[in-house]
PDB file of N, CA and C in Angstrom:
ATOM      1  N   UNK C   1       6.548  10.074  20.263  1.00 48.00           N
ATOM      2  CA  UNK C   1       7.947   9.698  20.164  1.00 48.00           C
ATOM      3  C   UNK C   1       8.672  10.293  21.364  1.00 48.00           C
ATOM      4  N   UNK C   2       9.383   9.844  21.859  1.00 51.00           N
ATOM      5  CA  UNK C   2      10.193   9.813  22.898  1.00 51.00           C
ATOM      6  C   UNK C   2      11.786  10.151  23.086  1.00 51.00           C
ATOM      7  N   UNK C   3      12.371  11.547  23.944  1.00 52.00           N
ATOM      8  CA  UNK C   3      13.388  11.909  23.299  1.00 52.00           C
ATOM      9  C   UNK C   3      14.399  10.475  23.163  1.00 52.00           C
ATOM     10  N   UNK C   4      14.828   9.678  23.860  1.00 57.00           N
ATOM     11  CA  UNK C   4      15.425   8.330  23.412  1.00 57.00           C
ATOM     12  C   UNK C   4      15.276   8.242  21.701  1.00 57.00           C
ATOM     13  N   UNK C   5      13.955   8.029  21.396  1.00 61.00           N
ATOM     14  CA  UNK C   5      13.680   7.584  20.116  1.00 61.00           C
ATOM     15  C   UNK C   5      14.256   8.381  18.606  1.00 61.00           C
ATOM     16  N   UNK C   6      14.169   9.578  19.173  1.00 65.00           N
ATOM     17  CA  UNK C   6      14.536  11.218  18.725  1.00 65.00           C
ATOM     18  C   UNK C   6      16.519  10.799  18.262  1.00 65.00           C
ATOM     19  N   UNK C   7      16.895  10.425  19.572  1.00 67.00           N
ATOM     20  CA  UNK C   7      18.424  10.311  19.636  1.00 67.00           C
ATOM     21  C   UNK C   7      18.749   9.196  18.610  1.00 67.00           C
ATOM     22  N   UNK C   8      17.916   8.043  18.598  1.00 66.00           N
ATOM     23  CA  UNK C   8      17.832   6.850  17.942  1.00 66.00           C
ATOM     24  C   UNK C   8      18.306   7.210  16.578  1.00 66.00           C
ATOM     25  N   UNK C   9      16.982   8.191  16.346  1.00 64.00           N
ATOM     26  CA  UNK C   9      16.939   8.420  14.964  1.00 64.00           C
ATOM     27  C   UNK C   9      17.748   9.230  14.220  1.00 64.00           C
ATOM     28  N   UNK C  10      18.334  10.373  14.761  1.00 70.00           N
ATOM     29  CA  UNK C  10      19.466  11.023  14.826  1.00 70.00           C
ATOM     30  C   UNK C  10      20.611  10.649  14.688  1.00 70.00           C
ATOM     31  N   UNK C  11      20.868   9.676  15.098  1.00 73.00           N
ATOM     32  CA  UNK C  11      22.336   8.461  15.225  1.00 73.00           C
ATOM     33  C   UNK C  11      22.265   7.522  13.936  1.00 73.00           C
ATOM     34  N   UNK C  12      21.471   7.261  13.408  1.00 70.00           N
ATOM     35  CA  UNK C  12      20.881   6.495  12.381  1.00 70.00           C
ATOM     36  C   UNK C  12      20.499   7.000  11.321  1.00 70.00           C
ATOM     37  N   UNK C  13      20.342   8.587  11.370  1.00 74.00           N
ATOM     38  CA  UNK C  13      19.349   9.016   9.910  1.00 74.00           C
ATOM     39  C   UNK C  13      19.846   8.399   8.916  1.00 74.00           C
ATOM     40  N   UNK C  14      21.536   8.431   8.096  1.00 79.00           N
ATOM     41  CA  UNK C  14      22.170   7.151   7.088  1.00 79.00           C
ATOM     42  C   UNK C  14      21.356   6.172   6.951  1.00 79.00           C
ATOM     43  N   UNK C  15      21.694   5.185   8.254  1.00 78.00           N
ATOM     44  CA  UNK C  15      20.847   4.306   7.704  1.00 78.00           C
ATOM     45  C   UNK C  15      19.200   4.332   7.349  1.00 78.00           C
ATOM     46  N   UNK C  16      18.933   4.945   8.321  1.00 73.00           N
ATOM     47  CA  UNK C  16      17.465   5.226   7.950  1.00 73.00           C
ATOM     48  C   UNK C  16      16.868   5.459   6.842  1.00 73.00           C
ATOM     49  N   UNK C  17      17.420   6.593   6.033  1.00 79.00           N
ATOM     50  CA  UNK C  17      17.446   7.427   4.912  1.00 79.00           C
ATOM     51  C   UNK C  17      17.739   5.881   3.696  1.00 79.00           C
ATOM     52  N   UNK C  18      19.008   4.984   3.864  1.00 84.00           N
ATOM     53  CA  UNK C  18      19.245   4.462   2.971  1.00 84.00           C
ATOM     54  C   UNK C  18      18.199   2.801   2.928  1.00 84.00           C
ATOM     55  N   UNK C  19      17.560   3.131   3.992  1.00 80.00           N
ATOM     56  CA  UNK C  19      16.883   1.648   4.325  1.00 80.00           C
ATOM     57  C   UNK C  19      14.942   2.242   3.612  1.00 80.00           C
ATOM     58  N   UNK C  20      14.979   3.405   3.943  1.00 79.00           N
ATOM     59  CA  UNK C  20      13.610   4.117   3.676  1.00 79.00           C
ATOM     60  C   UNK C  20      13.729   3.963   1.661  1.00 79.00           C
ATOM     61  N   UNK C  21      15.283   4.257   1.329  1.00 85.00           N
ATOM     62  CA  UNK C  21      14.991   3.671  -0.502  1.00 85.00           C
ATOM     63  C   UNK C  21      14.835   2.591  -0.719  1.00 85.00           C
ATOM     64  N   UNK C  22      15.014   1.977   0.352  1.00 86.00           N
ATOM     65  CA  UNK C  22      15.254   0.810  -0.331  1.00 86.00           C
ATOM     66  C   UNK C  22      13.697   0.005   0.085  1.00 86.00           C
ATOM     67  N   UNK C  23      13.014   0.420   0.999  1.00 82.00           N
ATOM     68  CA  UNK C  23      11.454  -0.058   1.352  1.00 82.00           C
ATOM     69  C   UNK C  23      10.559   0.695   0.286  1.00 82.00           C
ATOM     70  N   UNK C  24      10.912   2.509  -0.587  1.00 83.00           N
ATOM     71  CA  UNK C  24      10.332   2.839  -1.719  1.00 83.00           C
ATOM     72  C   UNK C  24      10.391   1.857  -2.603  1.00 83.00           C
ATOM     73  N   UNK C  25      11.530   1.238  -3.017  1.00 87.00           N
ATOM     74  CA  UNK C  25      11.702   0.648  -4.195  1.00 87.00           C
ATOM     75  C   UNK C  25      10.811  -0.801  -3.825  1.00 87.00           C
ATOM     76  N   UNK C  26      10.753  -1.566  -2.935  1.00 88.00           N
ATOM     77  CA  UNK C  26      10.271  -2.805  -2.800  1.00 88.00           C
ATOM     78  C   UNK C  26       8.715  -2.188  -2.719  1.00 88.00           C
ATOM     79  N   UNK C  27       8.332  -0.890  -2.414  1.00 86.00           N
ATOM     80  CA  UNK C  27       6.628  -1.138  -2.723  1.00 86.00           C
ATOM     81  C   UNK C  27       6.151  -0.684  -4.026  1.00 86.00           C
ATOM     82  N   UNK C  28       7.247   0.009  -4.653  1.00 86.00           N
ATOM     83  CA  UNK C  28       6.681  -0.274  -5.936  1.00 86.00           C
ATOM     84  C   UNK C  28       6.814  -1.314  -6.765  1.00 86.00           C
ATOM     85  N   UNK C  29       7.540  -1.983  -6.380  1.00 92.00           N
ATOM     86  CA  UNK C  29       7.403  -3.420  -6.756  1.00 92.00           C
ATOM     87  C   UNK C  29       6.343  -4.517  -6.160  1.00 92.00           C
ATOM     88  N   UNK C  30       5.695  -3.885  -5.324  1.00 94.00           N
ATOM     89  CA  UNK C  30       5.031  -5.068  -4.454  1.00 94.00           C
ATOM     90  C   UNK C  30       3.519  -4.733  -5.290  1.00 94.00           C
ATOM     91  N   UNK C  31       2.865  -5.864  -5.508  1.00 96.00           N
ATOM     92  CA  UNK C  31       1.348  -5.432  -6.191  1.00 96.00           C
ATOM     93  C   UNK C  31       0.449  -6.247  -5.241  1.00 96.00           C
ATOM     94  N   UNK C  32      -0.472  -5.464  -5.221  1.00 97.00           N
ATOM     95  CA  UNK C  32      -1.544  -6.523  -4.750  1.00 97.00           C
ATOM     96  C   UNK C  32      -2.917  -6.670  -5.338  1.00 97.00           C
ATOM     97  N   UNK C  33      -3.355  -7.398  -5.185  1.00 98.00           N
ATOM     98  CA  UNK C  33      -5.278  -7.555  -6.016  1.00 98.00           C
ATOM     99  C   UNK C  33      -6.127  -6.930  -5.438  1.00 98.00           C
ATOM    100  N   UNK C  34      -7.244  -6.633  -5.688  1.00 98.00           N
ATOM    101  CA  UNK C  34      -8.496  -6.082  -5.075  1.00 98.00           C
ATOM    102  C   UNK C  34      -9.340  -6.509  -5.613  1.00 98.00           C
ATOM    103  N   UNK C  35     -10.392  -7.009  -5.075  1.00 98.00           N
ATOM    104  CA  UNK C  35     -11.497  -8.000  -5.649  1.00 98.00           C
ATOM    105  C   UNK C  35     -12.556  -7.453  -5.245  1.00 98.00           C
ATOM    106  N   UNK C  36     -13.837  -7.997  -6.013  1.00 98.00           N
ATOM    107  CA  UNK C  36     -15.507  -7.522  -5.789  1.00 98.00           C
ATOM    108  C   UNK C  36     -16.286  -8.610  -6.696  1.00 98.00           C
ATOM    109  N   UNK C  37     -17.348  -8.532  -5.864  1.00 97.00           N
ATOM    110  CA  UNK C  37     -18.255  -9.620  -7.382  1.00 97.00           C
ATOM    111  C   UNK C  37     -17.390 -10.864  -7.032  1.00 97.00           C
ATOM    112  N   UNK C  38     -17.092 -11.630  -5.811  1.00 97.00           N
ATOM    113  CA  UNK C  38     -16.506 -12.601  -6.107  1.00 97.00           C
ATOM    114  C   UNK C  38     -15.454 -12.942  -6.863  1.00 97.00           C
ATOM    115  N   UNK C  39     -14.638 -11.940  -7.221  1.00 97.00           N
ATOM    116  CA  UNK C  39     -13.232 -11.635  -8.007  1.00 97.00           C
ATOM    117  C   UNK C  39     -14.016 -12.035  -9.565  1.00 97.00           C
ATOM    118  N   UNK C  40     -15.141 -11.102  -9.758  1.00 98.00           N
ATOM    119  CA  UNK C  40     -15.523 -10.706 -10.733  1.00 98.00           C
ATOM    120  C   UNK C  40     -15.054  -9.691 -11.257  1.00 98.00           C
ATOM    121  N   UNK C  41     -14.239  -8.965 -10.745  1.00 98.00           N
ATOM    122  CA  UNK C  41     -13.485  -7.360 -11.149  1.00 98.00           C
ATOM    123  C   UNK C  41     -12.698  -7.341 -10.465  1.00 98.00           C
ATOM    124  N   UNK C  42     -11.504  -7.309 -11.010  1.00 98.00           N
ATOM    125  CA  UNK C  42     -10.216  -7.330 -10.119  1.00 98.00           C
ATOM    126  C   UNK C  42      -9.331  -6.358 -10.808  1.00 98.00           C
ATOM    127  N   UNK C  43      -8.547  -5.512  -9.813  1.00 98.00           N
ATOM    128  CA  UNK C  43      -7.520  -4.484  -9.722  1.00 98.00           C
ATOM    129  C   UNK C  43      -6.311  -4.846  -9.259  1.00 98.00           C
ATOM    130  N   UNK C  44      -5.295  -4.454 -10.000  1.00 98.00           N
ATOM    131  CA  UNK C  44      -3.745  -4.884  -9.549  1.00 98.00           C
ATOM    132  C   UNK C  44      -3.445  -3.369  -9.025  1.00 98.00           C
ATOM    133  N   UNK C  45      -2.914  -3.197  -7.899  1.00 97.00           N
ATOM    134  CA  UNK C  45      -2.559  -2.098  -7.700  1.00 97.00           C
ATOM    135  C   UNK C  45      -1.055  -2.700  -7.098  1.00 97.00           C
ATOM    136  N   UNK C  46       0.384  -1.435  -7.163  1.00 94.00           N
ATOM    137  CA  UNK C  46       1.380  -1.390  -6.584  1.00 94.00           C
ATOM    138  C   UNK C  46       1.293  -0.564  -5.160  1.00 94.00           C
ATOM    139  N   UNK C  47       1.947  -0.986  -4.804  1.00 91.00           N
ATOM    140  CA  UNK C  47       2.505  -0.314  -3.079  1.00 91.00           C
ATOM    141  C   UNK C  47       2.711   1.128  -3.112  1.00 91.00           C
ATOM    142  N   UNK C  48       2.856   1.488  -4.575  1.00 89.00           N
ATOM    143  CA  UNK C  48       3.027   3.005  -4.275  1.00 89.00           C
ATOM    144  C   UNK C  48       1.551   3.921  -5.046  1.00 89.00           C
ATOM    145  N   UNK C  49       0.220   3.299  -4.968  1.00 93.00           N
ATOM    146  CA  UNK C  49      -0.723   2.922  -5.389  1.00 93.00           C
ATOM    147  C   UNK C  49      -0.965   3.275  -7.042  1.00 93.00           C
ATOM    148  N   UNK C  50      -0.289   2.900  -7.897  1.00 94.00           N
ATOM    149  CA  UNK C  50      -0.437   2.792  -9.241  1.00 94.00           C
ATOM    150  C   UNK C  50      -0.995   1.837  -9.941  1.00 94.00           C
ATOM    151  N   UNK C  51      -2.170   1.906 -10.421  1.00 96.00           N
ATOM    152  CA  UNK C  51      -3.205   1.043 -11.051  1.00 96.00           C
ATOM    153  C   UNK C  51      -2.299   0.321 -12.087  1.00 96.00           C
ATOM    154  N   UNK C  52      -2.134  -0.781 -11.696  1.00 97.00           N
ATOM    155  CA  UNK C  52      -1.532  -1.673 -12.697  1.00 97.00           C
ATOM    156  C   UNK C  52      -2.574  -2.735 -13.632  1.00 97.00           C
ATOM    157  N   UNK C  53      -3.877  -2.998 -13.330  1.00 98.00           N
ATOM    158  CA  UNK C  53      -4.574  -3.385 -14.521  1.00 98.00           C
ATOM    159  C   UNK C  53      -6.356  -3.326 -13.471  1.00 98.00           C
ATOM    160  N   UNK C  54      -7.078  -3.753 -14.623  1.00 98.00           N
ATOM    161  CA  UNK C  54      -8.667  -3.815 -14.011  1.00 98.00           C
ATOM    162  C   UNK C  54      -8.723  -5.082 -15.074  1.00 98.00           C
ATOM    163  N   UNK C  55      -9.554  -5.739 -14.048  1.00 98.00           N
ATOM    164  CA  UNK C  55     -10.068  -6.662 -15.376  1.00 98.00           C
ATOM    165  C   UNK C  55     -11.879  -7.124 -14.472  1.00 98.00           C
ATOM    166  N   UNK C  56     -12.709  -6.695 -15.576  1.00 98.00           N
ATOM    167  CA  UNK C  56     -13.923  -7.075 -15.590  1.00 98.00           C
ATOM    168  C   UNK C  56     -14.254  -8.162 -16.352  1.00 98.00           C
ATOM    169  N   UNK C  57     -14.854  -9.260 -15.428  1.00 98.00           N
ATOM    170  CA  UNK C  57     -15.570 -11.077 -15.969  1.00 98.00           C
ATOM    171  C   UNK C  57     -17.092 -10.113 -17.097  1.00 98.00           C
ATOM    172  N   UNK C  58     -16.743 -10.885 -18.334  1.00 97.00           N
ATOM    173  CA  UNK C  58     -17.546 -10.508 -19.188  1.00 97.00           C
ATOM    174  C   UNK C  58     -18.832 -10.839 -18.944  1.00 97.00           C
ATOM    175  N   UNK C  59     -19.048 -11.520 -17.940  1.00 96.00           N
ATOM    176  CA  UNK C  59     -20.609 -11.725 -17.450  1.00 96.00           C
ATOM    177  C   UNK C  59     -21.098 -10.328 -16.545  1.00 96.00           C
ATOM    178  N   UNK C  60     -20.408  -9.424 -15.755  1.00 96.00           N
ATOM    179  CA  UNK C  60     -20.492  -8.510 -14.840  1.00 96.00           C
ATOM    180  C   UNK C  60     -20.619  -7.095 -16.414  1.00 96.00           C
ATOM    181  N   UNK C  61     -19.962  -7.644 -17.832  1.00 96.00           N
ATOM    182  CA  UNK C  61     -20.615  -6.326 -18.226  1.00 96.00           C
ATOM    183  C   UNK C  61     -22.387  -6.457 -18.952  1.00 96.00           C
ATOM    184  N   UNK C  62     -22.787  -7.521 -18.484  1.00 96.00           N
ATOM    185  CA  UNK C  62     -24.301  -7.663 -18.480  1.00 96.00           C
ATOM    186  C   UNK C  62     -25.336  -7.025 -17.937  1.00 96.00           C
ATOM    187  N   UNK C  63     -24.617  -6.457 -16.834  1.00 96.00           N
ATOM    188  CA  UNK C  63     -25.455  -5.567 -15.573  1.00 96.00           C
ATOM    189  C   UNK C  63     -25.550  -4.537 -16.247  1.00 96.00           C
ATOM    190  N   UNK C  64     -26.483  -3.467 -15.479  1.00 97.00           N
ATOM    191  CA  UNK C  64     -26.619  -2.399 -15.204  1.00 97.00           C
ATOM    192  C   UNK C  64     -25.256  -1.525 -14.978  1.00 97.00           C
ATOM    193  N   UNK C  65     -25.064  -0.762 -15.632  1.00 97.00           N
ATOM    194  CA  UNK C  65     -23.784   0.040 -15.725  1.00 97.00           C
ATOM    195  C   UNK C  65     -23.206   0.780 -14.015  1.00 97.00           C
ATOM    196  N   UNK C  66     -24.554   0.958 -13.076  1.00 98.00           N
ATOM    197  CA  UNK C  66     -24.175   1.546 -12.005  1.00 98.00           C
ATOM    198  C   UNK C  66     -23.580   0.788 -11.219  1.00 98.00           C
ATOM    199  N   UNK C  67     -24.407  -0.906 -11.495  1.00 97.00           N
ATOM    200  CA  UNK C  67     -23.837  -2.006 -11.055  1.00 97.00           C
ATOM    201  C   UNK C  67     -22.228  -2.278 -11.071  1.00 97.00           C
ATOM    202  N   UNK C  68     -22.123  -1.897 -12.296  1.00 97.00           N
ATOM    203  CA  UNK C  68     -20.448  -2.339 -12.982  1.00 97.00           C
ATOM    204  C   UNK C  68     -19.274  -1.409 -12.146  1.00 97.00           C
ATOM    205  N   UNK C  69     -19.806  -0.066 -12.328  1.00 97.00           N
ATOM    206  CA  UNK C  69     -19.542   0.999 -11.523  1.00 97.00           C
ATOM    207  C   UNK C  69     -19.463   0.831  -9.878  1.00 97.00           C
ATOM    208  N   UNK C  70     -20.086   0.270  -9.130  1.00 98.00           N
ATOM    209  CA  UNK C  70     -20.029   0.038  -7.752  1.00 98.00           C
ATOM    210  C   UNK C  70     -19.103  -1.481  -7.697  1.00 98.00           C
ATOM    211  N   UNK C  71     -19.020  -1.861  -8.583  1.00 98.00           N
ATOM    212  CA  UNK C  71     -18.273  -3.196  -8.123  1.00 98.00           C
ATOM    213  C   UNK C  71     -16.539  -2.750  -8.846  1.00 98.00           C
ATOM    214  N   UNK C  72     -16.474  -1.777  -9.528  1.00 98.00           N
ATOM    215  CA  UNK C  72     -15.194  -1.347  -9.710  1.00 98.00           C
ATOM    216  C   UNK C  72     -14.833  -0.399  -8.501  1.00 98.00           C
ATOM    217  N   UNK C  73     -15.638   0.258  -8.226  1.00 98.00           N
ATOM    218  CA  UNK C  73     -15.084   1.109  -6.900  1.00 98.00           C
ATOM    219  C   UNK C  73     -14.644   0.265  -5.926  1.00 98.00           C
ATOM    220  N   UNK C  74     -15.369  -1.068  -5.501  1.00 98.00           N
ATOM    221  CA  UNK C  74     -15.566  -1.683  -4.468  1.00 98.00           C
ATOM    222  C   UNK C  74     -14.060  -2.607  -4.189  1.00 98.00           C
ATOM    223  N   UNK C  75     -13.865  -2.948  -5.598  1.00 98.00           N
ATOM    224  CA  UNK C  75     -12.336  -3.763  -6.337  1.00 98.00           C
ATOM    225  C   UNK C  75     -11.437  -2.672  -6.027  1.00 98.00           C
ATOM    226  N   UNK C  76     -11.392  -1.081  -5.928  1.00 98.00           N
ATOM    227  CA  UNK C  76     -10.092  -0.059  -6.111  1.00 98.00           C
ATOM    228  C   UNK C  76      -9.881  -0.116  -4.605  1.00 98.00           C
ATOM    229  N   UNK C  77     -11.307   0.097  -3.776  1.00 98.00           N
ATOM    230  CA  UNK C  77     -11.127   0.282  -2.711  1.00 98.00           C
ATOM    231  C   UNK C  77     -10.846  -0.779  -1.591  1.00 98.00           C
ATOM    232  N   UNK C  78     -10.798  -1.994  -2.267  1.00 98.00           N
ATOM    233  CA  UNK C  78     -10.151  -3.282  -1.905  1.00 98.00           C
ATOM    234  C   UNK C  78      -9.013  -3.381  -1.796  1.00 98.00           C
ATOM    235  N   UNK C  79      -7.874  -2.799  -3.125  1.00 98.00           N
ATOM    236  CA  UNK C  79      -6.593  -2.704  -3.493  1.00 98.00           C
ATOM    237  C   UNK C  79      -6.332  -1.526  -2.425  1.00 98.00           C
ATOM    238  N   UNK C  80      -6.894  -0.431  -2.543  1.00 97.00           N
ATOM    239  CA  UNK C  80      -6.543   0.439  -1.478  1.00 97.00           C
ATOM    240  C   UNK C  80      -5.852   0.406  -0.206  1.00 97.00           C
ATOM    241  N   UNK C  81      -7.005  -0.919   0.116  1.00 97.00           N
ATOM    242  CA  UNK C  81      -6.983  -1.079   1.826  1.00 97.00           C
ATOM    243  C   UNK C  81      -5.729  -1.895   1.789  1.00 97.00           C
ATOM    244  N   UNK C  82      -5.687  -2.485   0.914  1.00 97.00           N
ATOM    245  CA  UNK C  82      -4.437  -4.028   0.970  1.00 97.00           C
ATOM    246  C   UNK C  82      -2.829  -3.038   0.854  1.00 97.00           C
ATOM    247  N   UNK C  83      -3.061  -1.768   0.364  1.00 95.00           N
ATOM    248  CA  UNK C  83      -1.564  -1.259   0.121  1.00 95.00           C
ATOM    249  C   UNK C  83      -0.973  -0.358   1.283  1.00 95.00           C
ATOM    250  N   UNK C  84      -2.205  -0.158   1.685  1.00 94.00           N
ATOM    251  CA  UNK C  84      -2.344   0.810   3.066  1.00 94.00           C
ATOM    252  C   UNK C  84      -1.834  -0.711   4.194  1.00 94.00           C
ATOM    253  N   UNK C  85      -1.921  -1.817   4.351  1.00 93.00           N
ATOM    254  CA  UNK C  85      -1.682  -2.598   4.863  1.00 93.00           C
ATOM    255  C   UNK C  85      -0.199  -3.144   4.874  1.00 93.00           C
ATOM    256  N   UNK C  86       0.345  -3.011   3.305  1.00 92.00           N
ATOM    257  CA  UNK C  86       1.575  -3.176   3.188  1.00 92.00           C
ATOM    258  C   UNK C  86       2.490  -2.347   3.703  1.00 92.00           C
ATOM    259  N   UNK C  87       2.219  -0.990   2.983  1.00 88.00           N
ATOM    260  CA  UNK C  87       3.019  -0.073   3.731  1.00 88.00           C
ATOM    261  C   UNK C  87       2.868   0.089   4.712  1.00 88.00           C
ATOM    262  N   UNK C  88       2.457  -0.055   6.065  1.00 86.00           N
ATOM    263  CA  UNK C  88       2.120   0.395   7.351  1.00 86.00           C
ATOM    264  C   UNK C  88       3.001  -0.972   7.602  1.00 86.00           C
ATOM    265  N   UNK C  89       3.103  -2.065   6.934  1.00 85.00           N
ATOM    266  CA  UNK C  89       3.942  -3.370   7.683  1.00 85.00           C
ATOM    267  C   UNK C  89       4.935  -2.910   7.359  1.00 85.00           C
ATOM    268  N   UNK C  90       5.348  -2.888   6.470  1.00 80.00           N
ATOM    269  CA  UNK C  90       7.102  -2.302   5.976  1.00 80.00           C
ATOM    270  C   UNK C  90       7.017  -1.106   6.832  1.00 80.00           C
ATOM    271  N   UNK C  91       6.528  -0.122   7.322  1.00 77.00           N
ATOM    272  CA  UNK C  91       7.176   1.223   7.800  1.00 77.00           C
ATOM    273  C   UNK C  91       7.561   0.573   9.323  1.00 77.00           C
ATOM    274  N   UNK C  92       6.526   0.054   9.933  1.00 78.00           N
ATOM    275  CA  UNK C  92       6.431  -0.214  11.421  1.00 78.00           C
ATOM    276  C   UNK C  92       7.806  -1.243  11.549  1.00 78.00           C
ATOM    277  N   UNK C  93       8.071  -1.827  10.279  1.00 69.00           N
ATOM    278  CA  UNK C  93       9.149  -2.970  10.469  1.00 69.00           C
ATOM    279  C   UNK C  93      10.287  -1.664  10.830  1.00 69.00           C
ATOM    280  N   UNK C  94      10.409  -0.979  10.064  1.00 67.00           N
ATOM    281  CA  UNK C  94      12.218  -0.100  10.092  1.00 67.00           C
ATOM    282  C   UNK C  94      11.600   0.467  11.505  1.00 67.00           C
ATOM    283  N   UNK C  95      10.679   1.179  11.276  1.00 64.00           N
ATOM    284  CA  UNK C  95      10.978   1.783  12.973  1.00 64.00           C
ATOM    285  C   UNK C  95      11.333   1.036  14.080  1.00 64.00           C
ATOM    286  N   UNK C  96      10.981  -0.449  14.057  1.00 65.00           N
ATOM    287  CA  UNK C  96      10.768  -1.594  15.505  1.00 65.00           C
ATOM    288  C   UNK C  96      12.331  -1.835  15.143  1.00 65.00           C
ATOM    289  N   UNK C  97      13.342  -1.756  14.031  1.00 64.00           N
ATOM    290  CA  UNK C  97      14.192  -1.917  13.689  1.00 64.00           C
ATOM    291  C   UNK C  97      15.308  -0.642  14.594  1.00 64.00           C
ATOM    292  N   UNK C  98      14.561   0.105  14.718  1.00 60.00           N
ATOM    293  CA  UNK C  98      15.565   1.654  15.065  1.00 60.00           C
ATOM    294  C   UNK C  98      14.904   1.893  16.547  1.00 60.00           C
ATOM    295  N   UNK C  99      13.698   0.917  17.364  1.00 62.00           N
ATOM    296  CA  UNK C  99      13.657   1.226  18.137  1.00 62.00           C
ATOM    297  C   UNK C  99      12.483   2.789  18.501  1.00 62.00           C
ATOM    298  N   UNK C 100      12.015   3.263  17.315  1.00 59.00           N
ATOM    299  CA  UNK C 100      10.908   4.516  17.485  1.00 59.00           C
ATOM    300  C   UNK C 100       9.748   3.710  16.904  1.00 59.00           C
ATOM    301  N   UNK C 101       8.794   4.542  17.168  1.00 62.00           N
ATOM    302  CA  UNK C 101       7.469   4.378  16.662  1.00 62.00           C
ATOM    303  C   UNK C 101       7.201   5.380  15.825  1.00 62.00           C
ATOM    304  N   UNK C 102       6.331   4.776  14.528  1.00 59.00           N
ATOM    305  CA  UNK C 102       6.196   5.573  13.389  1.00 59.00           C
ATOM    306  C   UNK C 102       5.117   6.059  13.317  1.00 59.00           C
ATOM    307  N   UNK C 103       4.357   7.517  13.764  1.00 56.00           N
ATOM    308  CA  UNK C 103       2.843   7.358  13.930  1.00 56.00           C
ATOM    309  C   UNK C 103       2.215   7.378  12.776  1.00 56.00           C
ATOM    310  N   UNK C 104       1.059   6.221  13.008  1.00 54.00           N
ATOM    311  CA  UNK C 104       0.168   6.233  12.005  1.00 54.00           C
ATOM    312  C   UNK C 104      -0.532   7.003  10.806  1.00 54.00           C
ATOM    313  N   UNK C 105      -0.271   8.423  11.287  1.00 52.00           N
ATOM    314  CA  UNK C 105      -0.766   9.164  10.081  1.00 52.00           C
ATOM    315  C   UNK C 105       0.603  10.029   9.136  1.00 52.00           C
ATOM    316  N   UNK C 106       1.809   9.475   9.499  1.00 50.00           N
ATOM    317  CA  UNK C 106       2.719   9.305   8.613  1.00 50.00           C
ATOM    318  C   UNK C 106       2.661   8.351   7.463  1.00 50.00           C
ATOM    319  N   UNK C 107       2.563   7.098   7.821  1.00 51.00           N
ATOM    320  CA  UNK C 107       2.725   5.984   7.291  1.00 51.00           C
ATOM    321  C   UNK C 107       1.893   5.986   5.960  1.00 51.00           C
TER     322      UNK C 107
END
């Protein structure tokens, strides 16, 4: 970040501050799926990553239990990646908005 960016943000924290509740509130509202098994096991997760449902195809509880087990991890860590995707679009949006860059291991 760049002192410019520094000043940016400084001049702005208000809005910043009141635009940052208002991107909390839209990712916990935002859900997304996570799939495995061919959306044989699917996970709803929210933006603020709260497991909002699992649902296993009653043919997948036929398997082998480790089976069932690797294709639920595979579904969380699907939802994972997809929320990590959201939020990093919404954060990078307010910063390109204010003119700074938001580094990545904030986000």
């Amino acid at each position: 970040m760049n002192l410019g960016g520094i000043g940016n943000l400084m001049k702005n924290a208000g809005k910043i501050q009141e635009m940052m509740k208002q991107n909390q509130e839209e990712l916990a509202n935002t859900v997304v799926t996570g799939e495995s098994g061919g959306g044989d096991v699917t996970v709803e997760m929210n933006a603020k990553y709260h497991t909002k449902s699992i649902v296993i195809a009653d043919s997948i509880l036929k398997e082998d239990k480790a089976v069932v087990e690797e294709l639920v991890c595979a579904a969380v860590n699907d939802a994972l990646r997809k929320v990590e995707g959201v939020t990093k679009e919404k954060m990078t949006g307010l910063g390109d908005m204010f003119g700074v860059d938001i580094p990545n291991d904030i986000i």
